[in-house]
mmCIF file of C-alpha atoms in Angstrom:
data_model
loop_
_atom_site.group_PDB
_atom_site.id
_atom_site.type_symbol
_atom_site.label_atom_id
_atom_site.label_comp_id
_atom_site.label_asym_id
_atom_site.label_seq_id
_atom_site.Cartn_x
_atom_site.Cartn_y
_atom_site.Cartn_z
ATOM 1 C CA MET A 1 29.556 -21.287 -43.015
ATOM 2 C CA THR A 2 26.335 -21.428 -40.896
ATOM 3 C CA THR A 3 23.563 -19.028 -41.927
ATOM 4 C CA TYR A 4 21.285 -17.360 -39.686
ATOM 5 C CA HIS A 5 18.091 -18.981 -39.110
ATOM 6 C CA ALA A 6 15.795 -19.674 -36.224
ATOM 7 C CA LEU A 7 16.945 -22.856 -34.384
ATOM 8 C CA ASN A 8 14.501 -25.879 -33.474
ATOM 9 C CA GLU A 9 15.328 -28.188 -30.730
ATOM 10 C CA GLN A 10 17.299 -30.670 -32.539
ATOM 11 C CA GLU A 11 19.601 -28.335 -33.959
ATOM 12 C CA ALA A 12 20.016 -26.818 -30.337
ATOM 13 C CA ILE A 13 21.150 -30.430 -29.090
ATOM 14 C CA GLU A 14 23.652 -30.577 -32.026
ATOM 15 C CA ILE A 15 25.160 -27.349 -30.974
ATOM 16 C CA ALA A 16 25.215 -28.192 -27.497
ATOM 17 C CA SER A 17 26.872 -31.782 -28.096
ATOM 18 C CA GLY A 18 29.772 -29.661 -29.870
ATOM 19 C CA ILE A 19 30.778 -27.621 -26.932
ATOM 20 C CA ASP A 20 34.108 -29.020 -26.177
ATOM 21 C CA GLY A 21 34.096 -30.812 -22.723
ATOM 22 C CA PHE A 22 30.799 -29.604 -21.312
ATOM 23 C CA PHE A 23 28.686 -32.734 -21.755
ATOM 24 C CA PRO A 24 30.079 -36.317 -21.382
ATOM 25 C CA ALA A 25 30.880 -38.059 -24.967
ATOM 26 C CA GLY A 26 27.711 -39.784 -26.445
ATOM 27 C CA ALA A 27 25.391 -38.057 -23.802
ATOM 28 C CA HIS A 28 21.764 -38.227 -24.765
ATOM 29 C CA LEU A 29 20.637 -34.699 -24.570
ATOM 30 C CA ALA A 30 17.030 -33.308 -24.216
ATOM 31 C CA CYS A 31 15.990 -29.951 -25.316
ATOM 32 C CA ARG A 32 12.960 -27.789 -24.729
ATOM 33 C CA GLU A 33 12.056 -24.089 -25.818
ATOM 34 C CA ILE A 34 11.356 -22.280 -22.684
ATOM 35 C CA GLY A 35 11.394 -18.636 -23.931
ATOM 36 C CA ASP A 36 8.362 -16.564 -22.308
ATOM 37 C CA GLY A 37 10.121 -13.263 -22.904
ATOM 38 C CA ASN A 38 9.448 -10.597 -25.450
ATOM 39 C CA LEU A 39 12.273 -10.838 -27.807
ATOM 40 C CA ASN A 40 14.053 -14.336 -28.125
ATOM 41 C CA LEU A 41 14.092 -17.922 -28.339
ATOM 42 C CA VAL A 42 15.518 -19.825 -25.257
ATOM 43 C CA PHE A 43 16.572 -23.498 -25.230
ATOM 44 C CA HIS A 44 17.009 -25.553 -22.069
ATOM 45 C CA ILE A 45 19.380 -28.482 -22.773
ATOM 46 C CA THR A 46 19.793 -31.159 -20.339
ATOM 47 C CA ASP A 47 21.558 -34.454 -19.799
ATOM 48 C CA ASN A 48 19.750 -36.487 -17.128
ATOM 49 C CA ALA A 49 22.740 -38.978 -16.776
ATOM 50 C CA SER A 50 25.139 -36.539 -15.685
ATOM 51 C CA GLY A 51 22.939 -33.786 -14.426
ATOM 52 C CA LYS A 52 24.415 -31.302 -16.503
ATOM 53 C CA SER A 53 22.714 -28.515 -18.370
ATOM 54 C CA LEU A 54 22.855 -25.386 -20.038
ATOM 55 C CA ILE A 55 20.827 -22.480 -21.702
ATOM 56 C CA MET A 56 20.988 -21.297 -25.266
ATOM 57 C CA LYS A 57 19.543 -17.870 -26.152
ATOM 58 C CA GLN A 58 19.077 -16.928 -29.712
ATOM 59 C CA ALA A 59 18.058 -13.483 -30.943
ATOM 60 C CA LEU A 60 15.208 -13.142 -33.298
ATOM 61 C CA PRO A 61 15.370 -10.493 -36.089
ATOM 62 C CA TYR A 62 11.939 -9.142 -34.557
ATOM 63 C CA ALA A 63 10.351 -8.702 -31.388
ATOM 64 C CA LYS A 64 8.749 -11.957 -30.421
ATOM 65 C CA VAL A 65 6.125 -10.214 -28.367
ATOM 66 C CA VAL A 66 4.779 -8.389 -31.463
ATOM 67 C CA GLY A 67 6.005 -10.328 -34.488
ATOM 68 C CA GLU A 68 7.782 -9.640 -37.628
ATOM 69 C CA SER A 69 6.011 -6.325 -38.083
ATOM 70 C CA TRP A 70 8.553 -5.071 -35.456
ATOM 71 C CA PRO A 71 11.998 -5.791 -36.815
ATOM 72 C CA LEU A 72 15.165 -5.769 -34.362
ATOM 73 C CA THR A 73 18.814 -6.000 -35.133
ATOM 74 C CA LEU A 74 20.374 -9.275 -34.388
ATOM 75 C CA ASP A 75 23.579 -7.396 -33.005
ATOM 76 C CA ARG A 76 21.770 -7.127 -29.760
ATOM 77 C CA ALA A 77 23.030 -10.746 -29.106
ATOM 78 C CA ARG A 78 26.588 -9.728 -29.424
ATOM 79 C CA ILE A 79 25.845 -6.817 -27.250
ATOM 80 C CA GLU A 80 24.343 -9.122 -24.569
ATOM 81 C CA SER A 81 27.170 -11.714 -24.751
ATOM 82 C CA GLU A 82 30.133 -8.969 -24.325
ATOM 83 C CA LYS A 83 28.231 -7.280 -21.583
ATOM 84 C CA LEU A 84 27.725 -10.738 -19.668
ATOM 85 C CA ILE A 85 31.277 -11.431 -19.982
ATOM 86 C CA LEU A 86 32.280 -7.863 -18.783
ATOM 87 C CA GLU A 87 30.001 -8.060 -16.037
ATOM 88 C CA GLY A 88 31.309 -11.544 -15.061
ATOM 89 C CA LYS A 89 34.736 -9.926 -14.656
ATOM 90 C CA LEU A 90 33.752 -6.753 -12.953
ATOM 91 C CA ALA A 91 31.020 -8.519 -10.669
ATOM 92 C CA PRO A 92 32.106 -12.102 -10.425
ATOM 93 C CA GLY A 93 29.484 -14.536 -9.342
ATOM 94 C CA LEU A 94 26.593 -12.388 -10.041
ATOM 95 C CA VAL A 95 25.899 -13.072 -13.553
ATOM 96 C CA PRO A 96 25.726 -16.633 -15.441
ATOM 97 C CA ILE A 97 28.750 -17.801 -17.045
ATOM 98 C CA VAL A 98 29.042 -17.588 -20.911
ATOM 99 C CA TYR A 99 30.235 -20.676 -22.486
ATOM 100 C CA LYS A 100 30.116 -19.663 -26.227
ATOM 101 C CA TYR A 101 28.839 -16.980 -28.381
ATOM 102 C CA ASP A 102 28.114 -17.801 -32.059
ATOM 103 C CA PRO A 103 27.873 -14.581 -34.118
ATOM 104 C CA GLU A 104 26.490 -16.214 -37.302
ATOM 105 C CA LEU A 105 23.467 -17.651 -35.338
ATOM 106 C CA SER A 106 23.228 -14.621 -32.848
ATOM 107 C CA LEU A 107 23.244 -17.400 -30.247
ATOM 108 C CA THR A 108 24.826 -17.122 -26.604
ATOM 109 C CA VAL A 109 25.357 -20.409 -24.629
ATOM 110 C CA MET A 110 25.324 -19.895 -20.760
ATOM 111 C CA GLU A 111 24.974 -21.393 -17.414
ATOM 112 C CA ASP A 112 21.696 -22.886 -16.454
ATOM 113 C CA LEU A 113 20.071 -21.231 -13.465
ATOM 114 C CA SER A 114 17.419 -23.703 -12.969
ATOM 115 C CA ASP A 115 18.209 -23.830 -9.392
ATOM 116 C CA HIS A 116 17.263 -20.108 -8.894
ATOM 117 C CA ILE A 117 13.946 -18.651 -9.616
ATOM 118 C CA ILE A 118 13.047 -15.562 -11.427
ATOM 119 C CA MET A 119 12.967 -12.765 -8.616
ATOM 120 C CA ARG A 120 9.673 -11.422 -9.658
ATOM 121 C CA GLN A 121 8.027 -14.761 -9.256
ATOM 122 C CA GLY A 122 9.854 -15.492 -5.969
ATOM 123 C CA LEU A 123 8.502 -12.101 -4.550
ATOM 124 C CA LEU A 124 4.841 -13.090 -5.552
ATOM 125 C CA ASN A 125 5.405 -16.359 -3.762
ATOM 126 C CA GLY A 126 6.365 -14.252 -0.473
ATOM 127 C CA THR A 127 10.034 -15.162 -0.617
ATOM 128 C CA LYS A 128 12.492 -12.781 1.019
ATOM 129 C CA TYR A 129 16.019 -12.301 -0.343
ATOM 130 C CA PRO A 130 18.267 -11.399 2.650
ATOM 131 C CA LEU A 131 21.410 -10.894 0.514
ATOM 132 C CA PHE A 132 19.882 -9.191 -2.558
ATOM 133 C CA ALA A 133 20.575 -5.707 -1.259
ATOM 134 C CA ASP A 134 24.247 -6.514 -0.832
ATOM 135 C CA HIS A 135 24.584 -8.383 -4.164
ATOM 136 C CA ILE A 136 22.573 -5.932 -6.488
ATOM 137 C CA SER A 137 24.487 -2.992 -4.998
ATOM 138 C CA THR A 138 27.621 -4.599 -5.539
ATOM 139 C CA PHE A 139 26.849 -5.541 -9.157
ATOM 140 C CA MET A 140 25.633 -1.927 -9.690
ATOM 141 C CA ALA A 141 28.461 -0.256 -8.148
ATOM 142 C CA ASN A 142 31.053 -2.362 -9.883
ATOM 143 C CA THR A 143 29.640 -2.352 -13.442
ATOM 144 C CA LEU A 144 28.857 1.352 -13.163
ATOM 145 C CA PHE A 145 31.759 2.672 -11.586
ATOM 146 C CA TYR A 146 34.496 0.887 -13.728
ATOM 147 C CA THR A 147 32.694 1.740 -17.001
ATOM 148 C CA SER A 148 32.230 5.639 -16.261
ATOM 149 C CA ASP A 149 34.838 8.358 -16.524
ATOM 150 C CA LEU A 150 35.469 7.970 -12.821
ATOM 151 C CA GLY A 151 37.024 4.572 -13.075
ATOM 152 C CA MET A 152 37.886 4.247 -16.733
ATOM 153 C CA ASN A 153 40.385 6.040 -18.861
ATOM 154 C CA GLN A 154 38.005 8.603 -20.548
ATOM 155 C CA GLN A 155 39.566 7.775 -24.253
ATOM 156 C CA ASP A 156 39.184 4.059 -23.599
ATOM 157 C CA LYS A 157 35.558 4.724 -22.621
ATOM 158 C CA LYS A 158 34.895 6.556 -25.722
ATOM 159 C CA LEU A 159 36.117 3.654 -27.783
ATOM 160 C CA ARG A 160 34.069 1.308 -25.896
ATOM 161 C CA VAL A 161 30.829 3.625 -26.388
ATOM 162 C CA LYS A 162 30.882 2.961 -30.116
ATOM 163 C CA ASP A 163 30.965 -1.130 -29.141
ATOM 164 C CA PHE A 164 27.598 -0.808 -27.327
ATOM 165 C CA ILE A 165 25.670 1.510 -29.672
ATOM 166 C CA ASN A 166 22.328 -0.042 -29.432
ATOM 167 C CA PRO A 167 19.832 2.038 -31.349
ATOM 168 C CA ASP A 168 17.000 -0.524 -32.039
ATOM 169 C CA LEU A 169 16.726 -1.389 -28.281
ATOM 170 C CA CYS A 170 17.312 2.156 -27.033
ATOM 171 C CA LYS A 171 14.545 3.142 -29.293
ATOM 172 C CA ILE A 172 12.250 0.567 -27.505
ATOM 173 C CA THR A 173 12.964 2.210 -24.317
ATOM 174 C CA GLU A 174 12.714 5.794 -25.666
ATOM 175 C CA ASP A 175 9.408 5.162 -26.929
ATOM 176 C CA LEU A 176 7.720 2.753 -24.436
ATOM 177 C CA ILE A 177 9.066 4.460 -21.435
ATOM 178 C CA PHE A 178 9.394 8.283 -22.239
ATOM 179 C CA ASP A 179 6.697 8.902 -24.681
ATOM 180 C CA ASP A 180 4.002 6.432 -25.434
ATOM 181 C CA PRO A 181 2.499 6.558 -21.900
ATOM 182 C CA TYR A 182 2.040 10.444 -22.233
ATOM 183 C CA THR A 183 0.131 10.451 -25.545
ATOM 184 C CA VAL A 184 -2.275 8.282 -27.573
ATOM 185 C CA SER A 185 -0.296 5.332 -28.776
ATOM 186 C CA ALA A 186 -1.068 2.008 -30.504
ATOM 187 C CA ASN A 187 1.794 0.574 -28.321
ATOM 188 C CA ASN A 188 0.033 1.441 -24.951
ATOM 189 C CA ASN A 189 -2.067 -1.023 -23.128
ATOM 190 C CA VAL A 190 -4.314 0.796 -20.974
ATOM 191 C CA PRO A 191 -6.717 -1.098 -18.778
ATOM 192 C CA SER A 192 -10.262 0.151 -19.301
ATOM 193 C CA ALA A 193 -10.761 0.772 -15.506
ATOM 194 C CA ILE A 194 -8.064 3.346 -15.419
ATOM 195 C CA GLU A 195 -8.707 5.149 -18.574
ATOM 196 C CA ASP A 196 -9.367 8.375 -16.836
ATOM 197 C CA ALA A 197 -5.951 8.034 -15.060
ATOM 198 C CA ALA A 198 -4.320 7.523 -18.485
ATOM 199 C CA GLU A 199 -6.129 10.581 -19.977
ATOM 200 C CA ALA A 200 -4.817 12.628 -16.749
ATOM 201 C CA LEU A 201 -1.253 11.386 -17.663
ATOM 202 C CA ARG A 202 -1.700 12.592 -21.349
ATOM 203 C CA ASN A 203 -2.909 16.001 -20.250
ATOM 204 C CA ASP A 204 -0.482 16.854 -17.264
ATOM 205 C CA ARG A 205 1.872 19.236 -18.784
ATOM 206 C CA ALA A 206 3.941 19.897 -15.681
ATOM 207 C CA LEU A 207 4.554 16.082 -15.608
ATOM 208 C CA HIS A 208 5.500 15.983 -19.148
ATOM 209 C CA LEU A 209 8.286 18.654 -18.470
ATOM 210 C CA GLU A 210 9.915 16.449 -15.952
ATOM 211 C CA VAL A 211 9.574 13.372 -18.320
ATOM 212 C CA ALA A 212 11.224 15.278 -21.037
ATOM 213 C CA ILE A 213 14.063 16.191 -18.861
ATOM 214 C CA LEU A 214 14.705 12.537 -17.723
ATOM 215 C CA ARG A 215 14.202 11.532 -21.407
ATOM 216 C CA ASP A 216 17.023 13.975 -22.188
ATOM 217 C CA LYS A 217 19.392 12.153 -19.867
ATOM 218 C CA PHE A 218 18.585 8.901 -21.347
ATOM 219 C CA LEU A 219 19.284 10.139 -24.769
ATOM 220 C CA THR A 220 22.420 12.282 -24.351
ATOM 221 C CA ASN A 221 24.187 11.325 -20.922
ATOM 222 C CA ALA A 222 26.636 8.403 -21.689
ATOM 223 C CA GLN A 223 27.643 8.138 -17.930
ATOM 224 C CA ALA A 224 28.266 4.424 -17.706
ATOM 225 C CA LEU A 225 27.545 1.118 -19.482
ATOM 226 C CA LEU A 226 24.129 0.153 -18.270
ATOM 227 C CA HIS A 227 22.603 -3.202 -18.180
ATOM 228 C CA GLY A 228 19.561 -1.228 -19.422
ATOM 229 C CA ASP A 229 16.643 -3.667 -18.315
ATOM 230 C CA LEU A 230 17.405 -4.017 -14.746
ATOM 231 C CA HIS A 231 14.012 -5.295 -13.390
ATOM 232 C CA THR A 232 13.072 -8.303 -11.135
ATOM 233 C CA GLY A 233 12.285 -10.432 -14.266
ATOM 234 C CA SER A 234 15.912 -9.981 -15.237
ATOM 235 C CA ILE A 235 17.275 -11.476 -12.063
ATOM 236 C CA PHE A 236 17.461 -15.083 -11.053
ATOM 237 C CA ALA A 237 17.524 -15.340 -7.180
ATOM 238 C CA THR A 238 17.546 -17.690 -4.168
ATOM 239 C CA PRO A 239 17.892 -16.518 -0.557
ATOM 240 C CA ALA A 240 21.605 -17.095 -0.990
ATOM 241 C CA SER A 241 22.362 -16.099 -4.491
ATOM 242 C CA THR A 242 21.696 -13.351 -7.099
ATOM 243 C CA LYS A 243 22.316 -13.603 -10.765
ATOM 244 C CA VAL A 244 21.743 -10.779 -13.425
ATOM 245 C CA ILE A 245 20.622 -11.964 -16.820
ATOM 246 C CA ASP A 246 19.389 -10.494 -19.926
ATOM 247 C CA PRO A 247 21.728 -7.433 -20.717
ATOM 248 C CA GLU A 248 20.486 -7.000 -24.351
ATOM 249 C CA PHE A 249 19.524 -3.556 -23.690
ATOM 250 C CA ALA A 250 22.912 -2.333 -22.673
ATOM 251 C CA TYR A 251 24.291 0.970 -23.934
ATOM 252 C CA PHE A 252 26.064 3.931 -22.385
ATOM 253 C CA GLY A 253 23.569 5.951 -20.390
ATOM 254 C CA PRO A 254 22.641 7.661 -17.216
ATOM 255 C CA MET A 255 23.626 5.327 -14.284
ATOM 256 C CA GLY A 256 20.383 6.253 -12.350
ATOM 257 C CA PHE A 257 18.319 4.391 -15.190
ATOM 258 C CA ASP A 258 19.715 0.925 -13.785
ATOM 259 C CA VAL A 259 19.336 1.966 -10.181
ATOM 260 C CA GLY A 260 15.731 3.324 -10.716
ATOM 261 C CA ALA A 261 14.784 0.170 -12.487
ATOM 262 C CA VAL A 262 15.478 -2.050 -9.275
ATOM 263 C CA PHE A 263 13.457 0.649 -7.136
ATOM 264 C CA ALA A 264 10.661 0.551 -9.421
ATOM 265 C CA ASN A 265 10.129 -3.069 -9.518
ATOM 266 C CA LEU A 266 10.282 -3.538 -5.860
ATOM 267 C CA ILE A 267 7.588 -0.844 -5.613
ATOM 268 C CA LEU A 268 5.397 -2.516 -8.233
ATOM 269 C CA ASN A 269 5.585 -5.516 -6.174
ATOM 270 C CA TYR A 270 4.554 -3.448 -2.977
ATOM 271 C CA ALA A 271 1.606 -2.085 -4.886
ATOM 272 C CA GLY A 272 0.387 -5.767 -5.796
ATOM 273 C CA GLN A 273 0.958 -6.950 -2.034
ATOM 274 C CA GLN A 274 -2.840 -6.092 -1.334
ATOM 275 C CA TYR A 275 -3.545 -9.401 -3.203
ATOM 276 C CA TRP A 276 -0.520 -11.481 -2.943
ATOM 277 C CA THR A 277 -0.353 -11.182 0.761
ATOM 278 C CA SER A 278 -4.105 -11.492 2.212
ATOM 279 C CA ASP A 279 -3.181 -11.337 6.007
ATOM 280 C CA ASP A 280 -2.914 -7.888 7.202
ATOM 281 C CA ALA A 281 0.043 -8.517 9.445
ATOM 282 C CA ALA A 282 1.909 -10.605 6.872
ATOM 283 C CA ARG A 283 1.338 -8.010 4.380
ATOM 284 C CA LYS A 284 2.702 -5.123 6.428
ATOM 285 C CA ASP A 285 5.677 -7.302 7.387
ATOM 286 C CA PHE A 286 6.394 -8.159 3.687
ATOM 287 C CA ARG A 287 5.873 -4.534 2.354
ATOM 288 C CA ARG A 288 8.180 -3.370 5.267
ATOM 289 C CA TYR A 289 10.945 -5.787 3.928
ATOM 290 C CA LEU A 290 10.401 -4.478 0.353
ATOM 291 C CA LEU A 291 11.031 -0.677 1.415
ATOM 292 C CA ASP A 292 13.878 -1.762 3.831
ATOM 293 C CA THR A 293 15.323 -3.352 0.849
ATOM 294 C CA ILE A 294 15.053 -0.333 -1.395
ATOM 295 C CA GLU A 295 16.881 1.843 1.476
ATOM 296 C CA ASP A 296 19.487 -0.836 1.732
ATOM 297 C CA VAL A 297 20.132 -0.911 -1.979
ATOM 298 C CA TRP A 298 20.510 2.653 -2.218
ATOM 299 C CA THR A 299 22.661 3.018 0.931
ATOM 300 C CA GLN A 300 24.989 0.169 0.132
ATOM 301 C CA PHE A 301 25.220 1.286 -3.422
ATOM 302 C CA ASP A 302 26.107 4.980 -2.347
ATOM 303 C CA ARG A 303 28.861 3.395 0.078
ATOM 304 C CA LYS A 304 30.468 1.039 -2.327
ATOM 305 C CA PHE A 305 30.444 3.489 -5.262
ATOM 306 C CA ARG A 306 32.063 6.066 -3.171
ATOM 307 C CA SER A 307 34.623 3.514 -1.807
ATOM 308 C CA LEU A 308 35.530 2.424 -5.402
ATOM 309 C CA TRP A 309 35.815 6.340 -6.180
ATOM 310 C CA ASN A 310 38.209 6.919 -3.356
ATOM 311 C CA GLU A 311 40.352 3.854 -4.000
ATOM 312 C CA HIS A 312 40.337 3.719 -7.725
ATOM 313 C CA GLY A 313 39.157 7.069 -9.228
ATOM 314 C CA ILE A 314 41.461 8.008 -12.052
ATOM 315 C CA ASP A 315 40.135 11.454 -12.529
ATOM 316 C CA ARG A 316 42.009 14.296 -10.749
ATOM 317 C CA LEU A 317 39.624 16.841 -10.699
ATOM 318 C CA ALA A 318 36.638 14.647 -9.649
ATOM 319 C CA ASN A 319 39.007 13.213 -6.850
ATOM 320 C CA SER A 320 40.568 16.249 -5.507
ATOM 321 C CA THR A 321 37.553 18.712 -5.652
ATOM 322 C CA PRO A 322 35.933 19.219 -2.309
ATOM 323 C CA GLY A 323 31.966 18.710 -2.525
ATOM 324 C CA TYR A 324 31.981 17.054 -6.068
ATOM 325 C CA GLN A 325 31.477 13.676 -4.970
ATOM 326 C CA ASP A 326 28.397 14.696 -2.710
ATOM 327 C CA TYR A 327 27.017 16.631 -5.686
ATOM 328 C CA TYR A 328 27.450 13.729 -7.956
ATOM 329 C CA MET A 329 25.888 11.150 -5.774
ATOM 330 C CA GLN A 330 23.022 13.572 -4.956
ATOM 331 C CA ARG A 331 22.338 13.842 -8.643
ATOM 332 C CA LEU A 332 22.495 10.035 -9.007
ATOM 333 C CA LEU A 333 19.881 9.620 -6.417
ATOM 334 C CA GLN A 334 17.619 12.145 -7.893
ATOM 335 C CA ASP A 335 17.887 10.531 -11.405
ATOM 336 C CA SER A 336 17.427 7.217 -9.863
ATOM 337 C CA ILE A 337 13.964 8.335 -8.221
ATOM 338 C CA GLY A 338 13.000 9.914 -11.509
ATOM 339 C CA PHE A 339 13.634 7.076 -13.680
ATOM 340 C CA ALA A 340 11.923 4.690 -11.134
ATOM 341 C CA GLY A 341 8.845 6.724 -11.513
ATOM 342 C CA CYS A 342 9.084 6.456 -15.492
ATOM 343 C CA LYS A 343 9.538 2.931 -15.113
ATOM 344 C CA ILE A 344 6.473 2.448 -12.835
ATOM 345 C CA VAL A 345 4.234 4.537 -15.005
ATOM 346 C CA ARG A 346 5.119 2.511 -18.418
ATOM 347 C CA ARG A 347 4.327 -0.919 -16.480
ATOM 348 C CA ILE A 348 0.655 0.241 -15.713
ATOM 349 C CA VAL A 349 -0.322 1.913 -19.074
ATOM 350 C CA GLY A 350 2.444 0.963 -21.586
ATOM 351 C CA LEU A 351 2.911 -1.933 -23.831
ATOM 352 C CA ALA A 352 4.347 -4.456 -21.196
ATOM 353 C CA HIS A 353 2.941 -4.835 -17.740
ATOM 354 C CA VAL A 354 4.136 -6.926 -14.782
ATOM 355 C CA ALA A 355 2.838 -10.020 -13.175
ATOM 356 C CA ASP A 356 2.838 -8.373 -9.792
ATOM 357 C CA ILE A 357 -0.231 -6.357 -10.733
ATOM 358 C CA ASP A 358 -1.622 -7.866 -13.943
ATOM 359 C CA LYS A 359 -2.065 -11.229 -12.390
ATOM 360 C CA ILE A 360 -4.193 -10.089 -9.576
ATOM 361 C CA PRO A 361 -7.702 -11.687 -10.442
ATOM 362 C CA SER A 362 -9.673 -9.358 -8.624
ATOM 363 C CA ASP A 363 -10.786 -6.497 -10.770
ATOM 364 C CA GLU A 364 -11.141 -4.305 -7.629
ATOM 365 C CA ILE A 365 -7.968 -4.932 -6.113
ATOM 366 C CA ARG A 366 -6.003 -4.940 -9.322
ATOM 367 C CA GLU A 367 -7.434 -1.393 -9.984
ATOM 368 C CA GLN A 368 -6.416 -0.330 -6.682
ATOM 369 C CA ALA A 369 -2.866 -1.444 -7.189
ATOM 370 C CA GLN A 370 -2.844 0.116 -10.721
ATOM 371 C CA ARG A 371 -3.901 3.569 -9.398
ATOM 372 C CA GLY A 372 -1.614 3.337 -6.523
ATOM 373 C CA ALA A 373 1.350 2.528 -8.680
ATOM 374 C CA LEU A 374 0.489 5.366 -11.065
ATOM 375 C CA THR A 375 0.276 7.939 -8.021
ATOM 376 C CA ILE A 376 3.816 6.867 -6.734
ATOM 377 C CA GLY A 377 5.172 6.799 -10.450
ATOM 378 C CA THR A 378 4.114 10.338 -11.076
ATOM 379 C CA GLU A 379 4.977 11.844 -7.662
ATOM 380 C CA LEU A 380 8.604 10.122 -8.022
ATOM 381 C CA ILE A 381 8.734 11.882 -11.467
ATOM 382 C CA ARG A 382 7.408 15.191 -10.212
ATOM 383 C CA ARG A 383 9.691 15.408 -7.161
ATOM 384 C CA HIS A 384 12.827 13.936 -8.444
ATOM 385 C CA ARG A 385 14.964 17.059 -8.931
ATOM 386 C CA ARG A 386 14.305 18.065 -5.549
ATOM 387 C CA ALA A 387 14.809 14.952 -3.676
ATOM 388 C CA GLN A 388 17.351 14.897 -0.702
ATOM 389 C CA SER A 389 17.215 11.405 0.357
ATOM 390 C CA ILE A 390 16.057 7.919 -0.421
ATOM 391 C CA GLN A 391 13.579 8.218 2.451
ATOM 392 C CA GLU A 392 11.449 10.522 0.230
ATOM 393 C CA LEU A 393 10.808 7.643 -2.180
ATOM 394 C CA ILE A 394 9.908 5.361 0.751
ATOM 395 C CA ASP A 395 7.545 7.974 2.289
ATOM 396 C CA ILE A 396 5.662 8.510 -1.118
ATOM 397 C CA THR A 397 5.119 4.732 -1.493
ATOM 398 C CA GLU A 398 4.225 4.058 2.092
ATOM 399 C CA THR A 399 1.785 6.965 2.147
ATOM 400 C CA THR A 400 0.119 5.934 -1.100
ATOM 401 C CA MET A 401 -0.489 2.474 -0.521
ATOM 402 C CA GLN A 402 -2.148 2.034 2.928
ATOM 403 C CA GLY A 403 -3.662 -1.300 4.079
#
């Protein structure tokens, strides 16, 4: 029996060679460790002769970004593998194919997406993704509806909830997103130039009330099986293809947390565009594209989710009660806007930032982007319970970031 240990590149090659029928017999495989994330080892295995390749992702028993002082359960590898397989069934073509899961090594072997690019980097390069709104709205509508009480037998859902209990990674979210940014914490990473803004966050009791309400939903509302970390760094894309990766934070929670994560990361890129697109006209055009994408994501998600509900809803009362569907979707939008705000705030003052803003070399422009993003994030949090349309999120973003 194989005992758990962190793999090296040669061991990764040996495992890849043993996957039946994938690589040609006797293939000379090459491997390199490419993990640049916060939690895992990632190996890229290639056979130059056949052109075939795959990815191996191994969970470490601690947070790679911090080290062994931050232990983590290896069960997250099982959760990620099972979630990817489920997503592949519910949203075919929108996630990488899983070839193998090894529970002893906490290892998932999956499709190589090297012909795609991480969407965050693509946006920094000025790439537009005309099919993204369609793809990600389909992904969210299908994965969220069919794992909710609207589209899944409620007793079966309760049994599935226990399969995706994910306390270690939920604890990361609970602390880094809903607590640390609003207090003095060793986990925060506050740029010195905006320490005054961080102090204002810590002292804003009205804002804390709204964050506490959103945190309570994250803690208690097992609405559907979430991806749990659906940002542009967890999406591989080309203008014609979208692949969602890294669902190791998956658990049953409020749907708006996934939807809001998509909104938040498009807004963070919007805030950084003051640097990334120097030409005024081009910058205005790209920012318009980002806001149009946000609007399209919500509009298409709303339409697709309602369509699934109308055609496949299994709950009699939810299906037959006039006004309930509108109430449900309105609340989902409000949650999405609030969670988007929390996601934005944590990316400015919390532990893990985003390249969209942190890689801006100009101190002045970077500070401007940081302050603008914080203003947007806090306004979304303050106003989420009163929001009536996605246009309000767009207006807040546009009004805050002029230029």
